[in-house]
Tab-separated table of C-alpha atoms and ligand atoms in Angstrom:
chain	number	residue	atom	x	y	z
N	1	UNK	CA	31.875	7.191	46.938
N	2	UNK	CA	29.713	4.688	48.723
N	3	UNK	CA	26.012	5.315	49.972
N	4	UNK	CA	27.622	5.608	53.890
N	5	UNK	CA	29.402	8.835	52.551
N	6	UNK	CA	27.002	10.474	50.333
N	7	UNK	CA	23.388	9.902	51.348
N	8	UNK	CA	21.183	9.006	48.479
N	9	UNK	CA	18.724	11.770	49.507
N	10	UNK	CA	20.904	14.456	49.602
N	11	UNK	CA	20.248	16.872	46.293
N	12	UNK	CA	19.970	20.498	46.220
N	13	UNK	CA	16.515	21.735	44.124
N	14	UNK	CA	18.239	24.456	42.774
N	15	UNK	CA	18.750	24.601	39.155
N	16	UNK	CA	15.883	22.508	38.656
N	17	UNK	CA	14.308	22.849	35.554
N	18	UNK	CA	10.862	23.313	34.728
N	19	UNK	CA	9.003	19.850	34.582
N	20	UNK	CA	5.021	20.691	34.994
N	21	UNK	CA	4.881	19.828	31.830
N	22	UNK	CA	7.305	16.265	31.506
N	23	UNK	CA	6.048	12.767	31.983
N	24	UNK	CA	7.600	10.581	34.178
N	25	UNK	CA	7.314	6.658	33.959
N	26	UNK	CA	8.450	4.528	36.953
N	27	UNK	CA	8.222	0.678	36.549
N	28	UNK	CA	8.473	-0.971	39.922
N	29	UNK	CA	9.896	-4.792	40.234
N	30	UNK	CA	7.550	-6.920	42.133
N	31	UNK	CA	10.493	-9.173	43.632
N	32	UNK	CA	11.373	-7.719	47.021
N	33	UNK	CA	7.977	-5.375	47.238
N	34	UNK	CA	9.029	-3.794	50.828
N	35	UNK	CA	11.951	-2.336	49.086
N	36	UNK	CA	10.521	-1.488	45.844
N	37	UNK	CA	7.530	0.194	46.979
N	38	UNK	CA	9.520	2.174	49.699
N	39	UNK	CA	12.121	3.219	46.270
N	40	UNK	CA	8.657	4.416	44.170
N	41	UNK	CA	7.286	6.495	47.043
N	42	UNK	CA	10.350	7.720	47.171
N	43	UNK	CA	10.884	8.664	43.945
N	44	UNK	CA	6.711	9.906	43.058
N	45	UNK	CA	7.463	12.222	45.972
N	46	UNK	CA	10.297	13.743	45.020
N	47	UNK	CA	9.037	14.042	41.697
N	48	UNK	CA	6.011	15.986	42.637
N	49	UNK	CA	8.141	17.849	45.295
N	50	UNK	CA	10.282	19.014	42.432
N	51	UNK	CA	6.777	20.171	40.035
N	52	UNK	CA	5.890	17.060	38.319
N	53	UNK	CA	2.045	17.101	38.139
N	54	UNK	CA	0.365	13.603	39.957
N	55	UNK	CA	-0.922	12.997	36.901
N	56	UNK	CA	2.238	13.045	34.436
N	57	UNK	CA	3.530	10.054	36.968
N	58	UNK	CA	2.618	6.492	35.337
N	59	UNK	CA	3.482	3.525	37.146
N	60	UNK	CA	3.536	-0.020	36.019
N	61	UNK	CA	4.956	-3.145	37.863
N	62	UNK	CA	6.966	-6.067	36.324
N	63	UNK	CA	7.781	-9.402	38.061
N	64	UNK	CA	11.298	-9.093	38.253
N	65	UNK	CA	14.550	-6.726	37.696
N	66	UNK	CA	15.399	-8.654	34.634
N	67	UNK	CA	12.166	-7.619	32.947
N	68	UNK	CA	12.699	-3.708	33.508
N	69	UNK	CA	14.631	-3.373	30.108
N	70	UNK	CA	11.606	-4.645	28.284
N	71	UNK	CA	9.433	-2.929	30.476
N	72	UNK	CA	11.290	0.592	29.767
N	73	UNK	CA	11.490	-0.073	26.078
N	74	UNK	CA	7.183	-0.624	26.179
N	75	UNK	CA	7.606	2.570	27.861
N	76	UNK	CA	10.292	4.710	26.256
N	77	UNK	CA	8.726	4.254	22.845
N	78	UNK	CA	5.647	6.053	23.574
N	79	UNK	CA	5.607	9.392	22.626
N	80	UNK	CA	3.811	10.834	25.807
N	81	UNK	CA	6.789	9.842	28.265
N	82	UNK	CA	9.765	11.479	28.775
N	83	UNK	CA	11.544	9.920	31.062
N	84	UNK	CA	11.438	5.872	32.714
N	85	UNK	CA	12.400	5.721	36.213
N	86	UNK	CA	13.190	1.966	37.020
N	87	UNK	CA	13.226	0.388	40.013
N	88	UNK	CA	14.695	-2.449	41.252
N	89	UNK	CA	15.824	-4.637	44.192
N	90	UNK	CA	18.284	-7.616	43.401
N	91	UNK	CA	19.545	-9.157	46.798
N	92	UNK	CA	22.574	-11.791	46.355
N	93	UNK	CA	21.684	-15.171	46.961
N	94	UNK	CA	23.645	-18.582	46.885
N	95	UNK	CA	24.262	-18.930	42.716
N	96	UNK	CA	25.610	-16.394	40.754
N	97	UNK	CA	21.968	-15.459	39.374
N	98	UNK	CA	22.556	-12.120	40.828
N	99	UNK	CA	25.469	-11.328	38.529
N	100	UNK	CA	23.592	-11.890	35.223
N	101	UNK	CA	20.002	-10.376	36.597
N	102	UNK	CA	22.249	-7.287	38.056
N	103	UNK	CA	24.436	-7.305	34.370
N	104	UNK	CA	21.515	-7.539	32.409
N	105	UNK	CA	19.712	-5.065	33.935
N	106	UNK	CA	22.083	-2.420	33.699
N	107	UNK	CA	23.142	-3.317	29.845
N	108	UNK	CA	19.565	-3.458	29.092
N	109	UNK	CA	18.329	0.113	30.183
N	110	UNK	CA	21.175	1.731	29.121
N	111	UNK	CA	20.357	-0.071	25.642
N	112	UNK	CA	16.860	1.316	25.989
N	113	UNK	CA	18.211	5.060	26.879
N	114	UNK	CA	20.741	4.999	23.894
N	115	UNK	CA	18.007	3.982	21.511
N	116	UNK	CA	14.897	5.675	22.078
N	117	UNK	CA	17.088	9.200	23.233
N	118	UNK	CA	15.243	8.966	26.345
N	119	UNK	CA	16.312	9.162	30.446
N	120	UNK	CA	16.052	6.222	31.187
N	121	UNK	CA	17.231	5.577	35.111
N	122	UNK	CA	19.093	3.073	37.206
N	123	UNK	CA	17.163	2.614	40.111
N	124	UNK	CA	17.986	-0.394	41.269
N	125	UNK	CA	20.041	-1.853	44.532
N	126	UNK	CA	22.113	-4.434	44.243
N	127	UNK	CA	23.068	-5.644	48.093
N	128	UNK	CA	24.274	-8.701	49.637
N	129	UNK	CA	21.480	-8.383	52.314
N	130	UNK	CA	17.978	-7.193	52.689
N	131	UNK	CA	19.225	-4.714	55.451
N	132	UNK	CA	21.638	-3.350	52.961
N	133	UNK	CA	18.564	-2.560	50.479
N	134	UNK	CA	16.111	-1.340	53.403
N	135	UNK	CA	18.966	1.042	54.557
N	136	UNK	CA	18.683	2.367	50.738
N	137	UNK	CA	14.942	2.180	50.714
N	138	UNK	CA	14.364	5.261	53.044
N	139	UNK	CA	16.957	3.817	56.161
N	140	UNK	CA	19.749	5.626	57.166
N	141	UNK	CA	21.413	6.015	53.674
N	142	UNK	CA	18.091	7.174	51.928
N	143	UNK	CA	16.216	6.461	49.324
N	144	UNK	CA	17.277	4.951	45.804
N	145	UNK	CA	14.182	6.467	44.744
N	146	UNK	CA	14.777	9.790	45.524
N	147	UNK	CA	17.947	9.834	43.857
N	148	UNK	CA	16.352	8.608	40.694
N	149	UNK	CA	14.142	11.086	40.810
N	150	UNK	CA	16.259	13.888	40.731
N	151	UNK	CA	18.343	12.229	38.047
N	152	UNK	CA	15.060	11.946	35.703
N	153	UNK	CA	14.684	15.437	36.202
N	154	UNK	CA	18.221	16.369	35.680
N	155	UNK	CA	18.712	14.872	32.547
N	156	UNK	CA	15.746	16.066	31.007
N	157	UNK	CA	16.806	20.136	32.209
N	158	UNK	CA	20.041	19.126	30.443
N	159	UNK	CA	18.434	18.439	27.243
N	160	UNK	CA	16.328	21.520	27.359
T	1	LIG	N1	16.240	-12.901	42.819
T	1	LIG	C1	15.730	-11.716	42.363
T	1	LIG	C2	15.048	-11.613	41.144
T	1	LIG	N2	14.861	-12.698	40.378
T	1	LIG	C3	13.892	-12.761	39.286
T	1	LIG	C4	14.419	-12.137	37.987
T	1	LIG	O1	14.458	-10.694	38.083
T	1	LIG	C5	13.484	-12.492	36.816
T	1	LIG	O2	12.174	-12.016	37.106
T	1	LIG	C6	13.439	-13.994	36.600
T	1	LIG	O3	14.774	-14.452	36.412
T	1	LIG	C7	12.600	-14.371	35.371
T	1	LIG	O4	13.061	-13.703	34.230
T	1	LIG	N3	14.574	-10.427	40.721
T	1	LIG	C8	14.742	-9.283	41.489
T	1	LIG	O5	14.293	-8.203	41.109
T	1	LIG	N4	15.392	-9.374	42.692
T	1	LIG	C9	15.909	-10.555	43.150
T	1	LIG	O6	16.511	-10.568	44.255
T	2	LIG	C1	19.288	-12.613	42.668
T	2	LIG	C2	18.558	-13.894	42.693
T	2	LIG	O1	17.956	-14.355	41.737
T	2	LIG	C3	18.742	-14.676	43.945
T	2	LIG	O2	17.968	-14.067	44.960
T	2	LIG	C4	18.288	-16.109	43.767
T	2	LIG	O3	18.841	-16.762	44.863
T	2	LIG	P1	19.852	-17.995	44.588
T	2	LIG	O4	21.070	-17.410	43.881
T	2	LIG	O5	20.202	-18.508	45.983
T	2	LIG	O6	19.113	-19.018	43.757
């Protein structure tokens, strides 16, 4: 189901479990910064609207999308965080660049999840235009962000 059917935004709170105590990591990509720092307020937000303390929230940036799977595995292996949030804004150009960053990218965290036993989230739009990724960024289809957010949180009540 694409984004126009099911806004990204749209989760129900209920069932949520307890997270005052979880740490949350979110690594932001500097490339496309409008987008990426519309995804982490996003995301911190619905974090602490969900009972993540401000301070359990540690956010880092890396220069690219490419360098979130090394960024989440600096973050995954220490013991204080429970959960990497990664976000992410790869706009298709004129080369194929965007199918190895966006490949990558998703191998890489999943990688990172699998191996440190960790949530480690997909927060990252892949559209053909920078419209696209601003209507995903808090437009008319919501925020990326907020629906990582959730997911963190989800995964972790699962594993409770
Ligand atoms: N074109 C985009 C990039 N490109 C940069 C790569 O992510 C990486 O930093 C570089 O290849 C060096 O390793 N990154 C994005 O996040 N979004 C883009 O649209
Ligand atoms: C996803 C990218 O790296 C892309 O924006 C670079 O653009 P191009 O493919 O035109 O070099």
């Amino acid at each position: 189901m694409s984004s126009s059917h099911k806004n990204l935004s749209d989760f129900s709170s209920k069932n949520v479990s307890d997270v005052s105590n979880k740490r949350f990591g979110i690594l932001v990509s500097e490339w496309n910064s409008e987008v990426t720092d519309a995804l982490y307020s996003g995301a911190f937000e619905t974090l602490v609207a969900n009972g993540v303390k401000r301070e359990n929230i540690i956010k880092q940036y890396v220069p690219g999308s490419y360098e979130l799977s090394l960024g989440a595995q600096w973050m995954a292996e220490k013991e204080d965080i429970d959960a990497v949030i990664c976000l992410g804004c790869v706009i298709q150009g004129e080369t194929r660049h965007f199918d190895f960053i966006c490949s990558a990218v998703a191998h890489g965290l999943t990688n990172v999840s699998l191996k440190y036993n960790k949530p480690v989230i997909f927060g990252v739009l892949t559209p053909d235009t920078q419209k696209q990724a601003l209507d995903r960024a808090g437009g008319k289809h919501g925020n990326k962000g907020d629906e990582a957010a959730i997911t963190a949180i989800k995964m972790l009540g699962m594993n409770q």
